[in-house]
C-alpha cells in the first residue's frame, strides 16, 4: 500500500554544527524520512557565520534563521516577531506537519504556537526529564503545558520520559507515543584489533556538568584507581566541572592514569570508544542516553547510574546499573571488570544493529504523523478553551497570547496574502536505496 507522503518541518534551537543527542536525532531521523520519500526541512537559529539556507547530505534543507543564541544555544524568546518568518517558510515549502524538538528550545515553542494558530498539525518530541520542585523546572513545565495544550501528537524517547511529560504537561497519555532513539551502527563499530586487556581502559564521554554526574566521577575515579592498579581512565568532554576533575587528578597524582581529552568532535567519538573496554555513564538524570548506544555498538560493556530511562536502553547482560552513589558505582565497575572476559564486542555490535535502527524509528514516526493528520479540525473557540485549563492566572494569560497571535496572523494575511508568497520547487536527487546505511550516504 502506498504511504502518504508528508512535508515535514523540523524545528529546534539545537542542530548542527552544534553536537548533542537532539542534534543527532533530528539529523538521522530527517535523513531516513527523506529516504522514505517525504519532504523534510529543518529550521534552527544561526550559528556563527552560518546563516540563511544550507543543504546537507541527501538534500536535507536547513534554514538557519538569522537570530543569535541568547543562552545555552537558545534563541531569545520573542513570541510574536517570529511569526512572519515561520509563516513564510510554512507556505513556501508547502508544509503539512510541523515537528518540534526539545522542551528547552525557545524556537520550538514559538514555531508550534504559530503553526497551530495557522491550522497546521504539530508533533512535539521531548528529549529530556525535568523535575517539579525547583524554580527553573516549574517555569519550564508551565511553558510546556502552554505549548502542548493544543498539540496534535507527542513523542517521548522512553517510557519514563512519557510519564514525566504527561505529569508535567497534563497531556492525555493516549496522545503520547514512545519511540526510542537509535544509533548509526555503520559508523559505530568495534575495532578490527581489540585493545589488550592487560590494562583495562574505562571511557567517559560526556558534558562535564552537574546533571551529567561529573561530581560523582571526582569521587569514583580515585577509588577505582586505588583498587585496580591496571585500570586507566579516558575522559572526553568539556564543561564547568572539568576544573574539579583536573583538581582531583592533581590531588591524587593520577596524571598518568586519567587522560583528559577535552571536547571530542562527534566524528572522533568512535576512535575514542574503541580504545577502551568499559563505558562509564554517571548521569543524575537522563531520558534515554544515546552515548550508551554508541558505546555498546562499539562493543564496550556499559556501567551506568540507574536513573530516568537508562534501564530501558540495553538488555541486562550488556549494562551494569548502579545507584548514583560513589560506593555503588565502584562496586558496579568491579563487577564489569570481572565480566570482561565473557564480552564479545562483535556479538554486542550485531545485537545493537538488530535492536536500534534509524529506519525503524522513521517508520514509527510516520505512524505518528498519520495520526496527527487525522486529528479533527477545531474552530478557534474550541482551541482557545484548552488554554483556560492551564491555570487560574496562567490560563487567562495563555488565552490572551493566542488571541493576539491569531490577530497578528490575520493582519499578515491581509498585508501579504499566502498567494503572493512564491512556493519553492522540490529538489530532486537520485534515488537512494533504503538498504544503504546512513554512513554510506555521507
PDB file of C-alpha atoms in Angstrom, residues 3 15-16 34 62 101 105 279 291 301 336 342 408 418 420 423:
ATOM      1  CA  UNK A   3       2.200   5.533   2.105  1.00  0.00           C
ATOM      2  CA  UNK A  15      21.081  21.421  15.336  1.00  0.00           C
ATOM      3  CA  UNK A  16      24.406  21.114  13.517  1.00  0.00           C
ATOM      4  CA  UNK A  34      13.906  11.637   3.091  1.00  0.00           C
ATOM      5  CA  UNK A  62      18.230  23.731   6.590  1.00  0.00           C
ATOM      6  CA  UNK A 101      12.087  19.041  19.336  1.00  0.00           C
ATOM      7  CA  UNK A 105      14.079  25.156  22.798  1.00  0.00           C
ATOM      8  CA  UNK A 279      31.979   2.830  29.107  1.00  0.00           C
ATOM      9  CA  UNK A 291      26.009   7.753  24.277  1.00  0.00           C
ATOM     10  CA  UNK A 301      30.428  -3.064  28.333  1.00  0.00           C
ATOM     11  CA  UNK A 336      32.145  -5.076  34.941  1.00  0.00           C
ATOM     12  CA  UNK A 342      32.935 -13.022  28.564  1.00  0.00           C
ATOM     13  CA  UNK A 408      -1.341  39.193  14.110  1.00  0.00           C
ATOM     14  CA  UNK A 418      -0.417  33.499   1.016  1.00  0.00           C
ATOM     15  CA  UNK A 420       1.737  36.259  -3.047  1.00  0.00           C
ATOM     16  CA  UNK A 423       6.272  28.259  -3.436  1.00  0.00           C
TER      17      UNK A 423
END
